[in-house]
Short mmCIF file of C-alpha atoms in Angstrom, two decimals:
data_model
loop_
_atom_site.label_atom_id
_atom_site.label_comp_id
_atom_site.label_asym_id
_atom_site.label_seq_id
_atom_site.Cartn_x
_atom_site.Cartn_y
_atom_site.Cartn_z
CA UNK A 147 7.51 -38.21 -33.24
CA UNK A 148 4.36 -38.60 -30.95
CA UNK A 149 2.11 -36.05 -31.50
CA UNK A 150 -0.72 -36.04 -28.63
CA UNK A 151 -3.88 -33.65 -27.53
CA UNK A 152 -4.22 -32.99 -23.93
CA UNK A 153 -7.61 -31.69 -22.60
CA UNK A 154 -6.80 -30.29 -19.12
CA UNK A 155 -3.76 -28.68 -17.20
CA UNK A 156 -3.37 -31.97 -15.45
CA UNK A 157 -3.73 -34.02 -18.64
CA UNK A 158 -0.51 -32.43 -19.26
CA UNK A 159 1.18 -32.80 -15.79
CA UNK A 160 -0.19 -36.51 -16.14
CA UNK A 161 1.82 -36.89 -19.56
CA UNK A 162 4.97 -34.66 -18.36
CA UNK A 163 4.57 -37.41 -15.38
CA UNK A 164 4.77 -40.42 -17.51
CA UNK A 165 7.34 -39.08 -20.67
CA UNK A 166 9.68 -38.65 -17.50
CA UNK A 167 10.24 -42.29 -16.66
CA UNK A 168 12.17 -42.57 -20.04
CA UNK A 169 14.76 -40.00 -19.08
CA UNK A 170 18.14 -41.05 -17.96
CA UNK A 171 21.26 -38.64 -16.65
CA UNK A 172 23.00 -36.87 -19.90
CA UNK A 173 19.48 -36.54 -21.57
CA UNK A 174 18.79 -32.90 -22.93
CA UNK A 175 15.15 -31.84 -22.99
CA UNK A 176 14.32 -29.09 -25.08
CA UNK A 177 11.06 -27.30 -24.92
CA UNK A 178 9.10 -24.95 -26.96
CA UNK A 179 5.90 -23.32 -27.05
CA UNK A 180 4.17 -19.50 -26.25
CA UNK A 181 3.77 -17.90 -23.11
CA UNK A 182 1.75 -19.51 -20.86
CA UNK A 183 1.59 -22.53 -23.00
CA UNK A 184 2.74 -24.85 -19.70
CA UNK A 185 6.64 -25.25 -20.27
CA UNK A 186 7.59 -24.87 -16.58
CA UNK A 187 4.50 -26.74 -15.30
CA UNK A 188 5.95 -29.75 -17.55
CA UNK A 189 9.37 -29.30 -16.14
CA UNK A 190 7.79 -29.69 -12.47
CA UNK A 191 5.77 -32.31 -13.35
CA UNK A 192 9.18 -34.33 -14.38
CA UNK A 193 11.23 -33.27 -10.86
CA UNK A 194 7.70 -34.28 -9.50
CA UNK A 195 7.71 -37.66 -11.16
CA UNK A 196 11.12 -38.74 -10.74
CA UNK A 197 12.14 -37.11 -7.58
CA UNK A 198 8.61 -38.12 -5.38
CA UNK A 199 8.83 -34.86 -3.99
CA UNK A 200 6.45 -31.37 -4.17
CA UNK A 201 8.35 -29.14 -5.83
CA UNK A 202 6.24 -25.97 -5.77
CA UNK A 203 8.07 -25.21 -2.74
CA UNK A 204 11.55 -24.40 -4.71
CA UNK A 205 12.77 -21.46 -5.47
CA UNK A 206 12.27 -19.48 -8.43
CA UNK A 207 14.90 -18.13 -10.29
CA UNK A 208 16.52 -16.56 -13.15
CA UNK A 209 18.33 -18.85 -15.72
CA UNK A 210 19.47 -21.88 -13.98
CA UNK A 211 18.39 -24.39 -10.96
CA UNK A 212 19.65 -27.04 -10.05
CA UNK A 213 16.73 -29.89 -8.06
CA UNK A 214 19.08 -32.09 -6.22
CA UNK A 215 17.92 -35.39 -6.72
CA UNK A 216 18.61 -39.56 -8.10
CA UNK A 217 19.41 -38.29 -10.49
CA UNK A 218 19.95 -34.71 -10.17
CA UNK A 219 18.13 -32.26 -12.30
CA UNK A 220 18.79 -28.88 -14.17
CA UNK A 221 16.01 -26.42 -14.88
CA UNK A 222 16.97 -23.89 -17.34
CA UNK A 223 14.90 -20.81 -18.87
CA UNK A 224 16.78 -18.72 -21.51
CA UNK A 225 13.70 -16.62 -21.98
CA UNK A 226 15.83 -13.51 -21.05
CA UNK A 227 18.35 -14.62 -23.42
CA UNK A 228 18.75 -12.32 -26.62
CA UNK A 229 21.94 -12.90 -28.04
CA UNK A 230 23.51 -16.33 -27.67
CA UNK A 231 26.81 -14.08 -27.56
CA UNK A 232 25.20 -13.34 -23.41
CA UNK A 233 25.89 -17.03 -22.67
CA UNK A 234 29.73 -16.95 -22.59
CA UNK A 235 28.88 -14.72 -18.98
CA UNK A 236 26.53 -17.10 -17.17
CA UNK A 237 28.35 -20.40 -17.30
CA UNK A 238 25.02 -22.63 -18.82
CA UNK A 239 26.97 -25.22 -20.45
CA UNK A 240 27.83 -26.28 -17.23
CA UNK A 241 23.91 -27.26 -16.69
CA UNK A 242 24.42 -30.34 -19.28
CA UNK A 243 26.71 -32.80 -18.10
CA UNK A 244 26.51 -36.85 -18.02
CA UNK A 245 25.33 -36.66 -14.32
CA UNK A 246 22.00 -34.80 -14.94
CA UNK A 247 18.41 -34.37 -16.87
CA UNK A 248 18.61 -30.93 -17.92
CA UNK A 249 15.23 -29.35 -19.50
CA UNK A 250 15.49 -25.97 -21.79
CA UNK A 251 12.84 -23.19 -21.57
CA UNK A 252 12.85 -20.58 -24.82
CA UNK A 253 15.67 -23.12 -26.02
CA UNK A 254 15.45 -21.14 -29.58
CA UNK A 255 16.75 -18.46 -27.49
CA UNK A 256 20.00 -20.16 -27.77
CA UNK A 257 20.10 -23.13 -29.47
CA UNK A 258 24.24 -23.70 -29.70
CA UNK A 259 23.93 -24.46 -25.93
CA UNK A 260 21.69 -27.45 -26.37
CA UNK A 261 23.19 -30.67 -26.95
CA UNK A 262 22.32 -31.91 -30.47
CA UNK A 263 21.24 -35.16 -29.14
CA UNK A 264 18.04 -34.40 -27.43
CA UNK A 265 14.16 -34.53 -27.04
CA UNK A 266 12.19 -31.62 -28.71
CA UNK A 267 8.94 -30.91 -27.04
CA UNK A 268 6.79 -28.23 -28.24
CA UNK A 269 3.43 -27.31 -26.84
CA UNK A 270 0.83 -25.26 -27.86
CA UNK A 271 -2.46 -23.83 -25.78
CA UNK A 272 -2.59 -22.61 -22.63
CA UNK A 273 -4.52 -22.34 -19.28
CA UNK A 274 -6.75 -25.20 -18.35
CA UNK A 275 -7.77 -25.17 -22.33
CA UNK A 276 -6.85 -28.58 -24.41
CA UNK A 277 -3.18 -28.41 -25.55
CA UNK A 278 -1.23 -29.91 -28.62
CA UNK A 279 1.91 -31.80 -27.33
CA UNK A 280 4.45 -32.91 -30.07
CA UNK A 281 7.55 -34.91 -28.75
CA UNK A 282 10.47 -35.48 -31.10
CA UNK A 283 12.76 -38.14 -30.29
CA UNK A 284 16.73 -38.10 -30.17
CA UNK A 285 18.01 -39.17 -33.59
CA UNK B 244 32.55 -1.03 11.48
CA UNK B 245 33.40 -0.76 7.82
CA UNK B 246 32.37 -3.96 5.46
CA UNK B 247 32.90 -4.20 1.75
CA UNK B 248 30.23 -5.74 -0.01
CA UNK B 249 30.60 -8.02 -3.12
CA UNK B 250 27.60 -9.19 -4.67
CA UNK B 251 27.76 -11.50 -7.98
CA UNK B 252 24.70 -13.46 -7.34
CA UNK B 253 23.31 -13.18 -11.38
CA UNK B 254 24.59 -11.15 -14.36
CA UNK B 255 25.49 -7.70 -12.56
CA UNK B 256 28.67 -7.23 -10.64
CA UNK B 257 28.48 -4.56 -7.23
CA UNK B 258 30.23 -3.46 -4.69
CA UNK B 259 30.06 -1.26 -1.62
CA UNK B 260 31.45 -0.01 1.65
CA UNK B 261 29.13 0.35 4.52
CA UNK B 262 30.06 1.48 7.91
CA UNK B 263 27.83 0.13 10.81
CA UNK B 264 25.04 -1.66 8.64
CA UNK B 265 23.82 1.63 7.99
CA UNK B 266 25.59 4.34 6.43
CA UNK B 267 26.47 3.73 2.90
CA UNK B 268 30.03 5.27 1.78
CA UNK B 269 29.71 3.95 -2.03
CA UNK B 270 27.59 1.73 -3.59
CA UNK B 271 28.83 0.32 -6.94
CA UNK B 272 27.28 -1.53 -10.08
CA UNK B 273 29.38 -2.86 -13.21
CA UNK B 274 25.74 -1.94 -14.92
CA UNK B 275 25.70 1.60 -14.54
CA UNK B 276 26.58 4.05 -17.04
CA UNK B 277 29.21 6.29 -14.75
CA UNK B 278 31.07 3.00 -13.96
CA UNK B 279 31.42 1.75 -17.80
CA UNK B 280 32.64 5.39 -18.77
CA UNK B 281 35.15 4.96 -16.78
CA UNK B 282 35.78 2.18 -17.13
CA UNK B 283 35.13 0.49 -20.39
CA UNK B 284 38.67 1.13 -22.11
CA UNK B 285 40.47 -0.12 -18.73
CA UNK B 286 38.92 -3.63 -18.88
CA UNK B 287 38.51 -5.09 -22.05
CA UNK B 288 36.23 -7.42 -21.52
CA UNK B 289 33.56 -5.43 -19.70
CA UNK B 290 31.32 -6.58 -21.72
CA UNK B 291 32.25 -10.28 -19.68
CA UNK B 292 30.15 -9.10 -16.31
CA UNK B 293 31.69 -11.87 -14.83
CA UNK B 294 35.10 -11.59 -15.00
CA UNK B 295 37.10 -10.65 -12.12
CA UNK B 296 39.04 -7.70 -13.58
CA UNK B 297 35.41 -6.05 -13.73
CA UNK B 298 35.21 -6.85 -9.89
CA UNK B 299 38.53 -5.90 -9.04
CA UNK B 300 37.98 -2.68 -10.56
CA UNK B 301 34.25 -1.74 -9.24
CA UNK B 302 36.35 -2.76 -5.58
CA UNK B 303 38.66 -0.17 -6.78
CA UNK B 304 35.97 2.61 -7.64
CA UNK B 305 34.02 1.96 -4.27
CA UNK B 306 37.34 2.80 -2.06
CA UNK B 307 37.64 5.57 -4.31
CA UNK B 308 34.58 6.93 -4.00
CA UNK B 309 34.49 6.22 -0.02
CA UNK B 310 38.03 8.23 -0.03
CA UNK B 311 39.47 4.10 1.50
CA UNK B 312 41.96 2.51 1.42
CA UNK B 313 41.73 -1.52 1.81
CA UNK B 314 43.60 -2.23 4.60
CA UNK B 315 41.53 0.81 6.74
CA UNK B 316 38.28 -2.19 6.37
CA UNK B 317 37.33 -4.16 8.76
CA UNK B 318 35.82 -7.58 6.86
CA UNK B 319 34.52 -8.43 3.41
CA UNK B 320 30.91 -9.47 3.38
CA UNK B 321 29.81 -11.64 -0.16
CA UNK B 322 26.68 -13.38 -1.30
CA UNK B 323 27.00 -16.76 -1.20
CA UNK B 324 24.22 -18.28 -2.39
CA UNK B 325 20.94 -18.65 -4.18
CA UNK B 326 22.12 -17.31 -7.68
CA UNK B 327 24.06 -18.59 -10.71
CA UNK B 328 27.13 -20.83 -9.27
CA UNK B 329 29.31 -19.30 -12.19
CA UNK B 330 28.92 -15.75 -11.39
CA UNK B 331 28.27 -16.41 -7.42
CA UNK B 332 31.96 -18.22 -7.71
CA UNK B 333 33.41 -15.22 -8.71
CA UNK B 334 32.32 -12.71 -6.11
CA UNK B 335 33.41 -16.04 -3.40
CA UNK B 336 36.85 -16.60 -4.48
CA UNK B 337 37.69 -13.16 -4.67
CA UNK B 338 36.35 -12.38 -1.43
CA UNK B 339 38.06 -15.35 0.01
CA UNK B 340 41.25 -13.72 -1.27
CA UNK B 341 40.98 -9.97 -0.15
CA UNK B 342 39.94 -11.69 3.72
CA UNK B 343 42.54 -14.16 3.49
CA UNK B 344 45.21 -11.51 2.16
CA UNK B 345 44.23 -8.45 4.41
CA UNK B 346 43.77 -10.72 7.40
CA UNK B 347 40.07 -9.24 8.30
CA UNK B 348 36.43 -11.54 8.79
CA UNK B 349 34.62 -12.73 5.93
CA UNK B 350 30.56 -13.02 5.88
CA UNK B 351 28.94 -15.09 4.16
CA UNK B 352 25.51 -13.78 2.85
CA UNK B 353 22.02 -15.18 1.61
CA UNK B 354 21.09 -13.20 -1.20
CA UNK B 355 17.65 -12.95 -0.10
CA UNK B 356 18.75 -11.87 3.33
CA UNK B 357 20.08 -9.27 1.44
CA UNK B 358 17.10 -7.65 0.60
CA UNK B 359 15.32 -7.71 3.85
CA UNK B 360 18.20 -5.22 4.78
CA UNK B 361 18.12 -2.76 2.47
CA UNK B 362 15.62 -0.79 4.23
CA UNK B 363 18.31 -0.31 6.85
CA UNK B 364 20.30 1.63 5.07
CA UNK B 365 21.03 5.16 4.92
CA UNK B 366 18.16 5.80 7.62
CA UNK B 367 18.17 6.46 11.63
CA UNK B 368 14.79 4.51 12.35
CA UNK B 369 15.91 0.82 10.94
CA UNK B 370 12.72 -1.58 10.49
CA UNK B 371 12.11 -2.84 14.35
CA UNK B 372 11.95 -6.30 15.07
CA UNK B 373 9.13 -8.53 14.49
CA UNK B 374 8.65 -6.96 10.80
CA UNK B 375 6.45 -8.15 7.83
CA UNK B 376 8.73 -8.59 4.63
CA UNK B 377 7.11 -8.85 0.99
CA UNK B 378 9.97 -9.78 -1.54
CA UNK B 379 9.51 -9.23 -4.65
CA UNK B 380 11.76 -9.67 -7.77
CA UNK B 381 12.27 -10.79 -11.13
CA UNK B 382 13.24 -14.29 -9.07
CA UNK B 383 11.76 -13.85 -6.20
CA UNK B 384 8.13 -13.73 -4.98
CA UNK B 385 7.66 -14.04 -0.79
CA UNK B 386 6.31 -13.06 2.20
CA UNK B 387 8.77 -13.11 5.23
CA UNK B 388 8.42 -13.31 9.20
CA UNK B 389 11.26 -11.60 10.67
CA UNK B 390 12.00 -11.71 13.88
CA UNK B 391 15.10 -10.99 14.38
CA UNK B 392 18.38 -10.55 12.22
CA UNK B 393 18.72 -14.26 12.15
CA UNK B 394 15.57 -15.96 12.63
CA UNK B 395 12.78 -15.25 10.06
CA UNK B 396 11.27 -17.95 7.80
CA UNK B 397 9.02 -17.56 4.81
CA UNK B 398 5.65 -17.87 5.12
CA UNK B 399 4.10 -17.23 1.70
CA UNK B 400 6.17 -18.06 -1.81
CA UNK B 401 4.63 -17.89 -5.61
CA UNK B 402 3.76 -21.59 -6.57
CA UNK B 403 4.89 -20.71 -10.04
CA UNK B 404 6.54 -17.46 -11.65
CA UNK B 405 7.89 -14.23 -9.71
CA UNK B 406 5.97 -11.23 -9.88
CA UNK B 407 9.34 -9.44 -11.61
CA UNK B 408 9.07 -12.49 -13.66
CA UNK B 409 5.12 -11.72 -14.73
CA UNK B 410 5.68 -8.26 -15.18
CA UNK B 411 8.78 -9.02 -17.67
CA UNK B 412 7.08 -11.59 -19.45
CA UNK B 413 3.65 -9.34 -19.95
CA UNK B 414 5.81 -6.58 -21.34
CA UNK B 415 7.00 -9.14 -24.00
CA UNK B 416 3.45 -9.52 -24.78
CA UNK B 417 3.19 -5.97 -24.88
CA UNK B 418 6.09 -5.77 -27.23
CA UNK B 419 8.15 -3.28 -24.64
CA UNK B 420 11.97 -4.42 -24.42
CA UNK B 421 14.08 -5.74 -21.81
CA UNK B 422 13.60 -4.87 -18.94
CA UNK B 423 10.23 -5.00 -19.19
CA UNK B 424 8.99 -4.26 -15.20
CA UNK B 425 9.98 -0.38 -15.37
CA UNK B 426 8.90 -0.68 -18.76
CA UNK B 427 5.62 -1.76 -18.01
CA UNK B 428 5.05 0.80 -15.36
CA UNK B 429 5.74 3.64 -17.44
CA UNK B 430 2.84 2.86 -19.83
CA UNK B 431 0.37 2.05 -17.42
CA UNK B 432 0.88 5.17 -15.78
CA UNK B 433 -1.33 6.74 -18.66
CA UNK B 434 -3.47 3.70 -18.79
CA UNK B 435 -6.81 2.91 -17.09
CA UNK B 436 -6.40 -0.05 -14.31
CA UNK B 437 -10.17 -0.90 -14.38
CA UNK B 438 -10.30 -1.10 -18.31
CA UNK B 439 -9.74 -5.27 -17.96
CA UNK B 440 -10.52 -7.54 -15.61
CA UNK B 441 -7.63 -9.90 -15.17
CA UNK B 442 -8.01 -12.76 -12.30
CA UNK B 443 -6.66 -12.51 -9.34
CA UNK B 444 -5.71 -16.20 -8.38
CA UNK B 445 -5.08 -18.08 -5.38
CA UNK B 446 -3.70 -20.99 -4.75
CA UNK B 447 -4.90 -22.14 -1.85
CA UNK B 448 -8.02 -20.27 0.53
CA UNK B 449 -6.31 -19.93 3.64
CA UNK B 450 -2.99 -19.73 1.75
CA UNK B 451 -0.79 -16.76 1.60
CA UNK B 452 0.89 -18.40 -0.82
CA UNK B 453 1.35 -16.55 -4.46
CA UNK B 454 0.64 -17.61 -8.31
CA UNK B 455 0.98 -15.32 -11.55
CA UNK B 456 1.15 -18.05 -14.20
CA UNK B 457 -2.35 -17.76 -14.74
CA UNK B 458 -2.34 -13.77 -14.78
CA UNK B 459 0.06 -13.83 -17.62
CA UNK B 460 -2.51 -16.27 -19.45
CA UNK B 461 -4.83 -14.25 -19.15
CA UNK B 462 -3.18 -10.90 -20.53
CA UNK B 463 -1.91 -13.68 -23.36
CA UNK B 464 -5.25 -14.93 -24.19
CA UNK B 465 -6.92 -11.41 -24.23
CA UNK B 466 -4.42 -9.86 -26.64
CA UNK B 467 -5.07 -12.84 -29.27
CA UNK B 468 -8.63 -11.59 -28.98
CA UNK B 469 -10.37 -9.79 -31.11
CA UNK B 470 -11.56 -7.07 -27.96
CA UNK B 471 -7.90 -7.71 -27.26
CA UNK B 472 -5.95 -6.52 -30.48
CA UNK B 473 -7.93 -3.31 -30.48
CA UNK B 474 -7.43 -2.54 -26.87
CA UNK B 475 -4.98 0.46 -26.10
CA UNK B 476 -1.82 -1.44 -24.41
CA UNK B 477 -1.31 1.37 -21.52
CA UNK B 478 -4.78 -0.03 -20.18
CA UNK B 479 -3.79 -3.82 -20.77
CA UNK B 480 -0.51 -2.81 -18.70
CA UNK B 481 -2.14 -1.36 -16.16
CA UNK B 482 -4.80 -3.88 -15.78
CA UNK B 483 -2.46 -6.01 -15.06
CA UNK B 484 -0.34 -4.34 -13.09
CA UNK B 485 -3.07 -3.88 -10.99
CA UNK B 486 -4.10 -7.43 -10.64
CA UNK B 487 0.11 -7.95 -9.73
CA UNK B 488 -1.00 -5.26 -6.94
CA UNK B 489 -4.20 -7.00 -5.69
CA UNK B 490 -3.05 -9.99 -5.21
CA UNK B 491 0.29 -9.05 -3.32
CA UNK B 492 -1.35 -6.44 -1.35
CA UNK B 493 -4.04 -8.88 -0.29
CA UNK B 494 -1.57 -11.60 0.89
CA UNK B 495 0.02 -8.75 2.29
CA UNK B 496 -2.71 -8.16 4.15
CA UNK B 497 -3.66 -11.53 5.27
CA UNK B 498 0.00 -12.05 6.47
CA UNK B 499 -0.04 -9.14 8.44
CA UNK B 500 -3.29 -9.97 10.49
CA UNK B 501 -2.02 -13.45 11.36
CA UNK B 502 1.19 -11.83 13.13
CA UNK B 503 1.93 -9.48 15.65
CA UNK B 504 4.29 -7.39 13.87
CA UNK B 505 6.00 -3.91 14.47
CA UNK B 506 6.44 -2.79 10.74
CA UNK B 507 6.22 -4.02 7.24
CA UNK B 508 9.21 -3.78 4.60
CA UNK B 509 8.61 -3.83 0.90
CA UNK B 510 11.99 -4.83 -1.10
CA UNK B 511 13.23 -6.25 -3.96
CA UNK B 512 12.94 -4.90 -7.64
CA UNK B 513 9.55 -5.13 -8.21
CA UNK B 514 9.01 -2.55 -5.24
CA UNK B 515 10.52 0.29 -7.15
CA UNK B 516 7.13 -0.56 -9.01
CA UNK B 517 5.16 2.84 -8.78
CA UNK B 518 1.64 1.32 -8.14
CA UNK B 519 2.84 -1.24 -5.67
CA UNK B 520 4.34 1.46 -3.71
CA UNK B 521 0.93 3.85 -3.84
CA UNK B 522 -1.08 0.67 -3.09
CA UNK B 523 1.33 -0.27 0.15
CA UNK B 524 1.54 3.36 1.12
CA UNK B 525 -2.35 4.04 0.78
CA UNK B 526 -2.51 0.73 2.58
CA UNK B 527 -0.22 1.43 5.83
CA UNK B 528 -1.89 5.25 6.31
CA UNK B 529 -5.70 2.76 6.43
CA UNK B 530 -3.91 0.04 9.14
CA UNK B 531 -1.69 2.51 10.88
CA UNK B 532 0.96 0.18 10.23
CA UNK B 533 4.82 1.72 9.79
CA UNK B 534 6.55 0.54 6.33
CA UNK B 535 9.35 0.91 4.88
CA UNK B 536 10.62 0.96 0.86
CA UNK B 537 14.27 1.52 0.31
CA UNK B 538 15.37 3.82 -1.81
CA UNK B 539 15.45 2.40 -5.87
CA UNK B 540 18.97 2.04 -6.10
CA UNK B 541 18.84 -0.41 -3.02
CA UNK B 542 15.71 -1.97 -4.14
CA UNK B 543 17.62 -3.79 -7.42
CA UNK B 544 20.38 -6.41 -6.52
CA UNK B 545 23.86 -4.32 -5.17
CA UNK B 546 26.26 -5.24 -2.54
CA UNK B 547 25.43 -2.01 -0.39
CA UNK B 548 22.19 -4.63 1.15
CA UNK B 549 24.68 -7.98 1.37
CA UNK B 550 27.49 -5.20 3.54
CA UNK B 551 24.68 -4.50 5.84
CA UNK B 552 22.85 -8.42 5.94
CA UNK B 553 26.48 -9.28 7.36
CA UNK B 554 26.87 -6.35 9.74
CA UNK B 555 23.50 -7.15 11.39
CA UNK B 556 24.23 -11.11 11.25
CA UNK B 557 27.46 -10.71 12.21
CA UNK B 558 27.89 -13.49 14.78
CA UNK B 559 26.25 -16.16 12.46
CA UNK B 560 28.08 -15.37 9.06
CA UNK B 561 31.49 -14.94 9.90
CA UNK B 562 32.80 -17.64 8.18
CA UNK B 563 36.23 -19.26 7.19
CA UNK B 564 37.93 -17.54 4.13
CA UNK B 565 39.71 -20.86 3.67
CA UNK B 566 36.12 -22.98 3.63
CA UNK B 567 33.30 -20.53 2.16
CA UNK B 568 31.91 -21.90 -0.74
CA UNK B 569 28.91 -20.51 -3.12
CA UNK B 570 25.78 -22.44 -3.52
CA UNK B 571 23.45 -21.89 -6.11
CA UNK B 572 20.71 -23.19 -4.42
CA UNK B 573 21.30 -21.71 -0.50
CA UNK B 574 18.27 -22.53 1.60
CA UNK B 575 16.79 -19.47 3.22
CA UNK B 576 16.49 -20.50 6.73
CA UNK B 577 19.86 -19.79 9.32
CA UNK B 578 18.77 -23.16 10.83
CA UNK B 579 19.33 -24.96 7.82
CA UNK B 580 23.05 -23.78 7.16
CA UNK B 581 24.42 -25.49 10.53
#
């Protein structure tokens, strides 16, 4: 488990930036935290990293997207999740296969979708405040 | 010219025949109440909104209501892409099959495209051409340049969440349920919009470019408070509603100055939103500008817009039922999809 405080919005795109060079395709990233707390600026920060490319140009969307990329990348966000019983609709499970980095958003929402093998990241703070970071590794 | 429209692009199934990109003879959603009345003993797994015995039977209840038959249309027009690929395959292969089957043209449609034409429909005056277009939805956040029924580009997007997406995730702070937009603007209808001062942020100065992360902060930040946990949540909403409509009213603004353009559209379902509509309609009587806001049942996602997107782009979207495939992630530009 690292555990790690980050003083500034870009301390934490600068860490997002840098935990991202350890992903490989098939790796599940699941992250946690409150509103606002900077989950989906730490998912942009990894397409950033390991794509070379601005992503604040994509488009936004509502539970899945897809960066196309070496190696491709899935963005989910189950925040409008409420009953895991809602996933058997959307076709999710099809966001975690051996070619791509998937990251979770409000992964509690459904946690039988994640694979069990998988990074935990939960962050808490928000804004350009200092933020506390704590990554837990696969088992 | 009558199209049926088939649009699957996220968790609601619709349907709708339009004749002439205009006049709407039924406009269907698996979501509505009348529909699952109906209904909800015939298919039993309604509650599966993507399953294509709910689609085949909300195609069934829009002949119906239009008093058609299937063979008497004259092409099947389906969203093809941005959306989920599991529900946008749905609407595709079943479209496929009707063209294929009934021997008529098949359209392909952007979603988004979508929405800039639902202001044409069920009027006389359509939007002319150049027009201003401000999207906004719970996935969708841009300004548009259209200038003509195939060539428009987007010249301001949100750099982080939708304004739909804001004003759902606020009302979770707020503790309303799901759907929290409509939600939202029902309390803040009794609450004071000047109570709070929530920033107004953006991204870049010369930008027209949108953000809201930061709004929803804000709101966030002030209700852990102390001020904050005694303040009366129909002023926090409509504080922050208001900030929504500041910010997209002032890159309205901007956008519009920097064109030369005939009329501005507001679509999408954040523009059912009852301050954004005051604000745009107080707004256009100050320029002398002519807008346009579609009706609330157009203004949501339903296949009446994607019937009349393919009427108008016609020449461009007629595509191969054999080789049509979704794509989650469609670009937006017509130049792109050559």
């Amino acid at each position: 488990m690292i555990r790690r405080i980050l003083r500034s919005e870009n301390a934490l795109r600068e860490f997002a930036a840098s935990f991202a060079q350890r992903l490989k395709p098939g790796d599940a990233v699941a992250l946690s935290g409150p509103l606002g707390s900077g989950k989906t600026t730490f998912v942009r920060a990894v397409v950033e990293a390991l794509h070379h490319d601005d992503e604040t140009s994509s488009p936004t969307f509502t539970f899945w997207h897809r960066y196309a990329g070496v190696p491709p990348i899935d963005h989910v966000d189950l925040f409008r999740i409420e009953d895991p019983s809602e996933l058997a609709e959307l076709g999710l499970e099809e966001a975690f296969g051996d070619d791509a980095i998937a990251l979770v958003e409000w992964w509690r929402n459904a946690p039988s979708l994640v694979p069990a093998r998988r990074y935990e990241i939960e962050i808490d703070g928000a804004g350009d405040g200092p933020r506390t970071i704590v990554v837990t590794e696969p088992a | 010219m009558v199209l049926l429209g088939i649009e699957t692009s996220c968790d609601d199934t619709a349907t709708a025949l339009v004749a002439d990109g205009r006049d709407v003879l039924a406009s269907v959603s698996t979501n509505q109440d009348a529909f699952h009345a109906k209904y909800g003993g015939i298919v039993p797994e309604i509650a599966s909104r993507r399953h294509v015995a709910l689609l085949s039977a909300a195609v069934e209840d829009a002949l119906g209501r239009a008093n058609l038959a299937l063979p008497q249309i004259n092409g099947v027009a389906v969203t093809r892409g941005p959306g989920l690929i599991g529900s946008l395959v749905v609407g595709v292969a079943s479209a496929k099959a009707l063209a294929f089957a009934l021997g008529k043209p098949l359209y392909g449609v952007n979603h988004l495209h979508g929405h800039i034409f639902a202001p044409f429909l069920d009027r006389s005056d359509p939007p002319p051409y150049p027009f201003l277009a401000l999207l906004v939805s719970g996935g969708h956040s841009q300004l548009v340049a259209v200038e003509s029924a195939t060539g428009m580009r987007i010249i301001g997007r949100t750099h982080d969440d939708a304004a739909g997406e804001a004003f759902d995730k606020t009302a979770r702070l707020l503790g309303l349920p799901y759907p929290g937009g409509p939600e939202l603007d029902r309390l803040a209808q009794r609450g004071n919009p000047r109570a709070h001062a929530f920033p107004r942020h953006r991204p870049a100065a010369d930008s027209l470019d949108l953000s809201f992360s930061g709004l929803k902060t804000s709101v966030r930040y002030f209700l852990e408070s102390p001020a904050g946990r005694d303040a009366k949540h129909e002023d926090v909403a409509a504080s922050f509603q208001a900030a929504v409509v500041d910010v997209l009213m002032a890159r309205l603004h901007a956008a519009y100055k920097r064109g030369n353009y005939r009329a501005v559209i507001l679509s999408g379902g954040v523009a059912a939103n009852s301050a954004l509509q005051t604000a745009f309609r107080t707004w256009s009587d100050r320029n002398d500008v002519t807008v346009f806001i579609p009706p609330p049942q157009y203004c949501t996602d339903n296949a009446a817009m994607v019937a009349a997107a393919a009427y108008h782009q016609r020449d461009v979207a007629r595509v191969d039922p054999l080789t049509l495939s979704a794509d989650p992630n469609l670009p937006f530009e017509f130049a792109s999809l050559a």
